[in-house]
Structures are given as structure tokens and as C-alpha cells.
PDB file of C-alpha atoms in Angstrom:
ATOM      1  CA  ASP B 243      -0.055   0.082   0.105  1.00 60.00           C
ATOM      2  CA  ALA B 244       1.130   3.358  -0.713  1.00 65.00           C
ATOM      3  CA  LYS B 245       2.158   5.392   2.119  1.00 88.00           C
ATOM      4  CA  THR B 246       1.761   9.006   3.277  1.00 93.00           C
ATOM      5  CA  THR B 247       4.165  11.300   5.477  1.00 95.00           C
ATOM      6  CA  GLN B 248       2.882  14.087   7.592  1.00 96.00           C
ATOM      7  CA  PRO B 249       4.298  16.207  10.299  1.00 97.00           C
ATOM      8  CA  ASN B 250       3.548  15.171  13.615  1.00 96.00           C
ATOM      9  CA  SER B 251       2.187  18.376  14.888  1.00 97.00           C
ATOM     10  CA  MET B 252       1.548  22.132  13.569  1.00 97.00           C
ATOM     11  CA  GLU B 253       0.159  25.131  15.422  1.00 97.00           C
ATOM     12  CA  SER B 254      -1.670  28.256  14.157  1.00 96.00           C
ATOM     13  CA  ASN B 255      -3.698  30.997  15.594  1.00 96.00           C
ATOM     14  CA  GLU B 256      -7.572  31.220  15.509  1.00 96.00           C
ATOM     15  CA  GLU B 257      -9.024  32.997  12.516  1.00 95.00           C
ATOM     16  CA  GLU B 258      -5.920  32.613  10.252  1.00 95.00           C
ATOM     17  CA  PRO B 259      -5.653  29.929   7.453  1.00 95.00           C
ATOM     18  CA  VAL B 260      -3.830  26.664   8.208  1.00 97.00           C
ATOM     19  CA  HIS B 261      -2.054  24.641   5.505  1.00 98.00           C
ATOM     20  CA  LEU B 262      -1.473  20.920   6.557  1.00 98.00           C
ATOM     21  CA  PRO B 263       0.802  19.103   4.205  1.00 97.00           C
ATOM     22  CA  CYS B 264       0.946  15.345   3.177  1.00 97.00           C
ATOM     23  CA  ASN B 265       3.474  13.852   0.847  1.00 96.00           C
ATOM     24  CA  HIS B 266       2.702  10.492  -1.022  1.00 94.00           C
ATOM     25  CA  SER B 267       5.194   9.881  -3.444  1.00 92.00           C
ATOM     26  CA  THR B 268       4.466   6.452  -4.225  1.00 89.00           C
ATOM     27  CA  ILE B 269       0.754   7.368  -5.158  1.00 91.00           C
ATOM     28  CA  SER B 270      -0.606   5.258  -7.971  1.00 87.00           C
ATOM     29  CA  GLY B 271      -2.618   6.594 -10.919  1.00 85.00           C
ATOM     30  CA  THR B 272      -5.996   5.609  -9.558  1.00 86.00           C
ATOM     31  CA  ASP B 273      -5.572   6.235  -5.648  1.00 89.00           C
ATOM     32  CA  TYR B 274      -7.906   8.977  -4.407  1.00 91.00           C
ATOM     33  CA  ILE B 275      -6.371  11.220  -1.299  1.00 93.00           C
ATOM     34  CA  HIS B 276      -8.602  11.651   1.574  1.00 94.00           C
ATOM     35  CA  TRP B 277      -8.515  13.569   4.693  1.00 96.00           C
ATOM     36  CA  TYR B 278     -10.099  12.598   8.024  1.00 97.00           C
ATOM     37  CA  ARG B 279      -9.804  14.438  11.045  1.00 97.00           C
ATOM     38  CA  GLN B 280     -10.482  13.228  14.834  1.00 97.00           C
ATOM     39  CA  LEU B 281     -11.673  15.695  17.636  1.00 96.00           C
ATOM     40  CA  PRO B 282     -10.745  14.912  20.993  1.00 92.00           C
ATOM     41  CA  SER B 283     -12.805  11.946  22.479  1.00 91.00           C
ATOM     42  CA  GLN B 284     -14.375  11.345  19.019  1.00 94.00           C
ATOM     43  CA  GLY B 285     -14.405   8.930  16.312  1.00 95.00           C
ATOM     44  CA  PRO B 286     -12.522  10.251  12.918  1.00 96.00           C
ATOM     45  CA  GLU B 287     -14.749  12.097  10.723  1.00 96.00           C
ATOM     46  CA  TYR B 288     -14.357  12.657   7.106  1.00 94.00           C
ATOM     47  CA  VAL B 289     -13.089  15.915   5.702  1.00 96.00           C
ATOM     48  CA  ILE B 290     -12.601  16.072   1.846  1.00 95.00           C
ATOM     49  CA  HIS B 291     -11.187  13.765  -0.737  1.00 92.00           C
ATOM     50  CA  GLY B 292      -9.681  14.483  -4.513  1.00 92.00           C
ATOM     51  CA  LEU B 293      -8.158  12.661  -7.360  1.00 92.00           C
ATOM     52  CA  THR B 294      -6.433  15.396  -9.428  1.00 92.00           C
ATOM     53  CA  SER B 295      -8.158  18.543  -9.341  1.00 88.00           C
ATOM     54  CA  ASN B 296      -8.076  20.924  -6.082  1.00 91.00           C
ATOM     55  CA  VAL B 297     -11.425  20.438  -4.364  1.00 93.00           C
ATOM     56  CA  ASN B 298     -13.585  22.802  -1.982  1.00 94.00           C
ATOM     57  CA  ASN B 299     -16.395  21.960   0.501  1.00 92.00           C
ATOM     58  CA  ARG B 300     -18.050  23.603   3.544  1.00 91.00           C
ATOM     59  CA  MET B 301     -15.191  22.325   5.863  1.00 90.00           C
ATOM     60  CA  ALA B 302     -11.855  22.882   3.917  1.00 95.00           C
ATOM     61  CA  SER B 303     -10.122  22.946   0.528  1.00 96.00           C
ATOM     62  CA  LEU B 304      -7.638  20.402  -0.674  1.00 97.00           C
ATOM     63  CA  ALA B 305      -5.011  21.524  -3.136  1.00 97.00           C
ATOM     64  CA  ILE B 306      -3.192  18.548  -4.935  1.00 96.00           C
ATOM     65  CA  ALA B 307       0.250  18.965  -6.921  1.00 95.00           C
ATOM     66  CA  GLU B 308       0.486  18.511 -10.560  1.00 94.00           C
ATOM     67  CA  ASP B 309       2.573  15.355 -10.122  1.00 94.00           C
ATOM     68  CA  ARG B 310       0.046  14.191  -7.189  1.00 94.00           C
ATOM     69  CA  LYS B 311       3.188  13.220  -4.952  1.00 95.00           C
ATOM     70  CA  SER B 312       1.910  15.731  -2.422  1.00 96.00           C
ATOM     71  CA  SER B 313      -1.179  17.528  -1.146  1.00 97.00           C
ATOM     72  CA  THR B 314      -2.413  20.316   1.206  1.00 97.00           C
ATOM     73  CA  LEU B 315      -5.414  20.297   3.332  1.00 98.00           C
ATOM     74  CA  ILE B 316      -6.635  23.942   3.647  1.00 97.00           C
ATOM     75  CA  LEU B 317      -8.580  25.510   6.571  1.00 96.00           C
ATOM     76  CA  HIS B 318      -9.509  29.038   5.345  1.00 93.00           C
ATOM     77  CA  ARG B 319     -10.120  30.285   8.794  1.00 94.00           C
ATOM     78  CA  ALA B 320      -9.287  28.244  11.917  1.00 94.00           C
ATOM     79  CA  THR B 321     -11.484  27.997  14.770  1.00 96.00           C
ATOM     80  CA  LEU B 322     -10.784  26.471  18.199  1.00 96.00           C
ATOM     81  CA  ARG B 323     -13.076  23.742  17.058  1.00 95.00           C
ATOM     82  CA  ASP B 324     -10.607  22.945  14.210  1.00 96.00           C
ATOM     83  CA  ALA B 325      -8.181  21.641  16.889  1.00 97.00           C
ATOM     84  CA  ALA B 326      -7.913  17.903  16.157  1.00 97.00           C
ATOM     85  CA  VAL B 327      -5.426  15.095  14.580  1.00 97.00           C
ATOM     86  CA  TYR B 328      -5.714  15.239  10.779  1.00 98.00           C
ATOM     87  CA  TYR B 329      -5.163  12.250   8.710  1.00 97.00           C
ATOM     88  CA  CYS B 330      -4.189  12.067   5.053  1.00 96.00           C
ATOM     89  CA  ILE B 331      -4.935   8.431   3.486  1.00 93.00           C
ATOM     90  CA  LEU B 332      -4.768   7.052   0.033  1.00 91.00           C
ATOM     91  CA  LYS B 333      -7.650   5.007  -1.111  1.00 87.00           C
ATOM     92  CA  ARG B 334      -8.203   3.152  -4.308  1.00 80.00           C
ATOM     93  CA  PRO B 335     -11.491   3.927  -6.177  1.00 72.00           C
ATOM     94  CA  ARG B 336     -13.914   1.047  -5.965  1.00 67.00           C
ATOM     95  CA  GLY B 337     -14.864  -1.611  -3.620  1.00 61.00           C
ATOM     96  CA  ALA B 338     -15.111  -2.141  -0.068  1.00 54.00           C
ATOM     97  CA  GLN B 339     -11.425  -1.935   1.292  1.00 71.00           C
ATOM     98  CA  LYS B 340      -9.577  -1.046   4.356  1.00 73.00           C
ATOM     99  CA  LEU B 341      -8.471   2.637   5.031  1.00 82.00           C
ATOM    100  CA  VAL B 342      -5.349   2.696   6.916  1.00 85.00           C
ATOM    101  CA  PHE B 343      -4.713   5.390   9.195  1.00 89.00           C
ATOM    102  CA  GLY B 344      -1.125   6.664   9.912  1.00 89.00           C
ATOM    103  CA  GLN B 345      -0.091   8.878  12.922  1.00 91.00           C
ATOM    104  CA  GLY B 346      -1.555  12.098  11.488  1.00 95.00           C
ATOM    105  CA  THR B 347      -1.035  15.505  12.414  1.00 97.00           C
ATOM    106  CA  ARG B 348      -2.124  17.041  15.414  1.00 97.00           C
ATOM    107  CA  LEU B 349      -3.196  20.559  14.775  1.00 98.00           C
ATOM    108  CA  THR B 350      -3.009  23.119  17.841  1.00 97.00           C
ATOM    109  CA  ILE B 351      -5.092  26.465  17.612  1.00 96.00           C
ATOM    110  CA  ASN B 352      -3.966  29.002  19.873  1.00 95.00           C
ATOM    111  CA  PRO B 353      -6.802  31.890  20.706  1.00 93.00           C
TER     112      PRO B 353
ATOM    113  CA  ASP H  85     -30.088   9.445  10.589  1.00 64.00           C
ATOM    114  CA  ALA H  86     -28.572   8.597  13.776  1.00 81.00           C
ATOM    115  CA  GLY H  87     -25.336   7.708  12.403  1.00 94.00           C
ATOM    116  CA  VAL H  88     -23.258   4.688  13.525  1.00 97.00           C
ATOM    117  CA  ILE H  89     -24.519   3.580  16.949  1.00 97.00           C
ATOM    118  CA  GLN H  90     -22.105   1.764  19.242  1.00 97.00           C
ATOM    119  CA  SER H  91     -22.602   0.310  22.889  1.00 97.00           C
ATOM    120  CA  PRO H  92     -21.552   0.557  25.511  1.00 97.00           C
ATOM    121  CA  ARG H  93     -19.883   3.719  25.473  1.00 97.00           C
ATOM    122  CA  HIS H  94     -17.577   2.404  28.149  1.00 97.00           C
ATOM    123  CA  GLU H  95     -16.760  -0.980  29.633  1.00 97.00           C
ATOM    124  CA  VAL H  96     -14.616  -1.780  32.732  1.00 97.00           C
ATOM    125  CA  THR H  97     -14.033  -5.658  33.061  1.00 97.00           C
ATOM    126  CA  GLU H  98     -11.439  -8.006  34.799  1.00 97.00           C
ATOM    127  CA  MET H  99      -8.938  -9.867  33.118  1.00 97.00           C
ATOM    128  CA  GLY H 100     -10.342 -13.103  31.771  1.00 97.00           C
ATOM    129  CA  GLN H 101     -13.809 -11.965  31.521  1.00 97.00           C
ATOM    130  CA  GLU H 102     -15.639 -11.803  28.258  1.00 97.00           C
ATOM    131  CA  VAL H 103     -16.326  -8.517  26.550  1.00 98.00           C
ATOM    132  CA  THR H 104     -18.856  -8.043  23.599  1.00 98.00           C
ATOM    133  CA  LEU H 105     -18.917  -4.684  21.739  1.00 98.00           C
ATOM    134  CA  ARG H 106     -21.866  -3.932  19.597  1.00 98.00           C
ATOM    135  CA  CYS H 107     -22.537  -1.746  16.474  1.00 98.00           C
ATOM    136  CA  LYS H 108     -25.326  -0.587  14.273  1.00 98.00           C
ATOM    137  CA  PRO H 109     -24.135   0.829  11.379  1.00 97.00           C
ATOM    138  CA  ILE H 110     -26.320   3.512   9.000  1.00 95.00           C
ATOM    139  CA  SER H 111     -29.186   2.220   7.432  1.00 94.00           C
ATOM    140  CA  GLY H 112     -28.443   1.134   4.051  1.00 92.00           C
ATOM    141  CA  HIS H 113     -24.848   0.912   4.422  1.00 92.00           C
ATOM    142  CA  ASN H 114     -23.339  -2.464   3.334  1.00 89.00           C
ATOM    143  CA  SER H 115     -19.667  -2.175   4.445  1.00 91.00           C
ATOM    144  CA  LEU H 116     -18.774  -2.170   8.102  1.00 94.00           C
ATOM    145  CA  PHE H 117     -15.361  -1.656   9.942  1.00 95.00           C
ATOM    146  CA  TRP H 118     -14.013  -2.173  13.390  1.00 97.00           C
ATOM    147  CA  TYR H 119     -10.888  -0.351  14.330  1.00 96.00           C
ATOM    148  CA  ARG H 120      -9.039  -0.201  17.631  1.00 97.00           C
ATOM    149  CA  GLN H 121      -6.980   2.793  18.964  1.00 97.00           C
ATOM    150  CA  THR H 122      -4.438   3.218  21.320  1.00 96.00           C
ATOM    151  CA  MET H 123      -1.607   5.731  22.187  1.00 92.00           C
ATOM    152  CA  MET H 124       1.033   3.421  21.191  1.00 91.00           C
ATOM    153  CA  ARG H 125      -0.392   1.958  17.899  1.00 91.00           C
ATOM    154  CA  GLY H 126      -2.700   4.614  16.582  1.00 92.00           C
ATOM    155  CA  LEU H 127      -5.742   3.568  14.730  1.00 94.00           C
ATOM    156  CA  GLU H 128      -5.551  -0.003  13.703  1.00 93.00           C
ATOM    157  CA  LEU H 129      -8.116  -1.626  11.199  1.00 93.00           C
ATOM    158  CA  LEU H 130      -9.113  -5.346  12.964  1.00 95.00           C
ATOM    159  CA  ILE H 131     -11.515  -6.428  10.686  1.00 95.00           C
ATOM    160  CA  TYR H 132     -13.969  -5.521   7.764  1.00 92.00           C
ATOM    161  CA  PHE H 133     -17.326  -6.828   6.416  1.00 93.00           C
ATOM    162  CA  ASN H 134     -19.169  -6.039   2.938  1.00 90.00           C
ATOM    163  CA  ASN H 135     -22.724  -7.492   2.418  1.00 91.00           C
ATOM    164  CA  ASN H 136     -22.340  -8.912   6.079  1.00 94.00           C
ATOM    165  CA  VAL H 137     -19.272 -11.185   4.929  1.00 94.00           C
ATOM    166  CA  PRO H 138     -15.869 -10.492   6.235  1.00 94.00           C
ATOM    167  CA  ILE H 139     -13.615  -9.499   3.694  1.00 91.00           C
ATOM    168  CA  ASP H 140     -10.195  -9.025   5.381  1.00 89.00           C
ATOM    169  CA  ASP H 141      -9.742  -9.989   9.133  1.00 92.00           C
ATOM    170  CA  SER H 142      -5.745  -9.690   8.972  1.00 90.00           C
ATOM    171  CA  GLY H 143      -5.994  -7.148  11.796  1.00 91.00           C
ATOM    172  CA  MET H 144      -7.367  -9.162  14.311  1.00 94.00           C
ATOM    173  CA  PRO H 145      -4.694  -9.788  17.088  1.00 87.00           C
ATOM    174  CA  GLU H 146      -5.252 -13.079  17.959  1.00 85.00           C
ATOM    175  CA  ASP H 147      -7.903 -15.904  18.431  1.00 91.00           C
ATOM    176  CA  ARG H 148      -9.412 -14.048  21.520  1.00 95.00           C
ATOM    177  CA  PHE H 149     -11.102 -11.646  19.148  1.00 97.00           C
ATOM    178  CA  SER H 150     -13.877 -12.712  17.015  1.00 97.00           C
ATOM    179  CA  ALA H 151     -16.519 -10.593  14.865  1.00 97.00           C
ATOM    180  CA  LYS H 152     -19.828 -11.256  13.541  1.00 97.00           C
ATOM    181  CA  MET H 153     -22.429  -9.567  11.264  1.00 97.00           C
ATOM    182  CA  PRO H 154     -25.694 -11.477  11.384  1.00 96.00           C
ATOM    183  CA  ASN H 155     -27.480  -8.901   9.345  1.00 94.00           C
ATOM    184  CA  ALA H 156     -27.008  -5.903   7.654  1.00 94.00           C
ATOM    185  CA  SER H 157     -28.053  -3.875  10.823  1.00 95.00           C
ATOM    186  CA  PHE H 158     -25.925  -5.184  13.805  1.00 96.00           C
ATOM    187  CA  SER H 159     -22.333  -6.197  14.367  1.00 98.00           C
ATOM    188  CA  THR H 160     -20.434  -7.553  17.518  1.00 98.00           C
ATOM    189  CA  LEU H 161     -16.868  -7.608  18.288  1.00 98.00           C
ATOM    190  CA  LYS H 162     -16.024 -10.298  21.102  1.00 98.00           C
ATOM    191  CA  ILE H 163     -12.722 -10.595  23.143  1.00 97.00           C
ATOM    192  CA  GLN H 164     -12.697 -13.901  25.435  1.00 97.00           C
ATOM    193  CA  PRO H 165     -10.900 -14.048  27.512  1.00 96.00           C
ATOM    194  CA  SER H 166     -10.056 -10.182  27.639  1.00 96.00           C
ATOM    195  CA  GLU H 167      -6.435  -9.336  28.941  1.00 96.00           C
ATOM    196  CA  PRO H 168      -5.402  -5.872  30.168  1.00 97.00           C
ATOM    197  CA  ARG H 169      -3.474  -5.035  26.831  1.00 95.00           C
ATOM    198  CA  ASP H 170      -6.667  -5.112  25.190  1.00 97.00           C
ATOM    199  CA  SER H 171      -7.569  -1.860  26.810  1.00 97.00           C
ATOM    200  CA  ALA H 172      -8.221   0.735  23.947  1.00 98.00           C
ATOM    201  CA  VAL H 173     -10.969   2.534  22.314  1.00 98.00           C
ATOM    202  CA  TYR H 174     -12.538   0.443  19.748  1.00 98.00           C
ATOM    203  CA  PHE H 175     -14.662   2.039  17.002  1.00 98.00           C
ATOM    204  CA  CYS H 176     -17.123   1.160  14.399  1.00 97.00           C
ATOM    205  CA  ALA H 177     -17.393   2.565  10.879  1.00 95.00           C
ATOM    206  CA  SER H 178     -19.634   2.213   7.998  1.00 94.00           C
ATOM    207  CA  SER H 179     -20.068   2.987   4.604  1.00 90.00           C
ATOM    208  CA  GLY H 180     -22.326   2.950   1.641  1.00 85.00           C
ATOM    209  CA  THR H 181     -21.876   1.488  -1.666  1.00 69.00           C
ATOM    210  CA  THR H 182     -19.849   4.354  -3.291  1.00 66.00           C
ATOM    211  CA  PHE H 183     -17.131   3.602  -0.509  1.00 63.00           C
ATOM    212  CA  GLU H 184     -16.164   7.636  -0.649  1.00 73.00           C
ATOM    213  CA  LYS H 185     -16.557   8.004   2.903  1.00 88.00           C
ATOM    214  CA  LEU H 186     -16.413   6.244   6.426  1.00 91.00           C
ATOM    215  CA  PHE H 187     -18.681   7.169   9.034  1.00 94.00           C
ATOM    216  CA  PHE H 188     -17.453   6.373  12.578  1.00 96.00           C
ATOM    217  CA  GLY H 189     -19.317   5.842  15.915  1.00 97.00           C
ATOM    218  CA  SER H 190     -18.402   7.432  19.126  1.00 95.00           C
ATOM    219  CA  GLY H 191     -16.250   4.562  20.182  1.00 97.00           C
ATOM    220  CA  THR H 192     -16.374   2.275  23.234  1.00 98.00           C
ATOM    221  CA  GLN H 193     -13.813   2.792  25.801  1.00 98.00           C
ATOM    222  CA  LEU H 194     -12.562  -0.725  27.020  1.00 98.00           C
ATOM    223  CA  SER H 195     -10.577  -1.131  30.409  1.00 98.00           C
ATOM    224  CA  VAL H 196      -9.514  -4.434  31.201  1.00 97.00           C
ATOM    225  CA  LEU H 197      -8.230  -4.465  34.709  1.00 96.00           C
TER     226      LEU H 197
END
């Protein structure tokens, strides 16, 4: 399985943008890039996913490098509620299959 | 929809006892996943089902662990006998036919004394 590499931790200030990087140099042509986050004492929750083009939803934006070997999750205006562990995961496009979580990035938001 | 429902939320038991964790997936979802989370090992996939059939149980630690899915709306994870090293948060998740997103329950915090 292709692996992802993320920084262990990041820190940002409330109401500022946050850019969370993920490296996936061994990504295959059909792997989707998924992001989940886990708030304290909760189960992980889906954030966003994409294949090649940049994606936006109400929670975040996903910027994917042209060679697809890296991606960045963008929180446009961080709030204290965005403090969580963020996981970048590669997933094949079809079929029920396991989602393998790495260690993720622990994001701290300062008031 | 109520989301993925897990019970109990907390379980404290003594070593050697049988523990049964329960999960009700989101109605209409046909894939179900059991994960375990510890500080040391992070989130580990134990087993997953598709259409009630176990597809991959390679993450199940040992024979003390077993999982069943008798129908589309219910699954159990059983540990017999339990050991202190089984202490962890156990999450259940489900996904629909597009497999785009996993929806996780709130987890069961298991403590084996």
C-alpha cells in the first residue's frame, strides 16, 4: 500500500488560514487522496477527498500537486473547534477496502 | 439518521472476562469496519465486512478476538478471554455503496483490569 507522510504536529492561530501538508510520493494513478480528522474524544470524521483537481467543500479545500506526490489540506479560517488530529490517507477508487490511518498531524489552535 | 451507534460507551471488566462490543451501522450502508485505537499503535483496522461477509480479518490480533455480522444492521466484536493489553478505544465505522466516506461511531472505551 502506498504510504503518506505528515508532520507530527502543527500550530496556528484562531481565524488564520492553516495549511496541512501530506507527502505521498508512491501514489498510484488511481489512488484517491482522503482526509479525515479526529476531534478529542470522538471518532474520526471525513473532511474531503480528491483525485487530481483541487476540491472545495464547506469544511476545507484540498490542493493537489500536479504530479500528485503531495497535497495540502487548507482550513481557510481556523477556529478553536478545528483543533484535532488530521489524517491523510490514500484509497483505491472502488470496492470495499480498508482505510489505513497513519499517525496524522496534531493541529493546535491558539486563541 | 442517527449515525453509527456503538454500545456500550464505556466498559470496565476484569482480566479473563468475556467482553462484547456492539455496533449498529447507518441504515443502507453495506460495509462495516472495526478499528482499535491506542496511544502506542494509533488507529488499527481489525476487520471489515461487505454485505455481512468478512472480507479481511488480518488485523485481528489473535484468536481471542472474533467478530460477527448476522445481518445488515448489527455487528459484534467479542474478546474472550480479555487481557489488560486489550484496553483501548474500539471504533465501528460504516460506508455505503460508493465507498467514498467512512462514518465512525463514538467508540467504546474498554478498560481491562
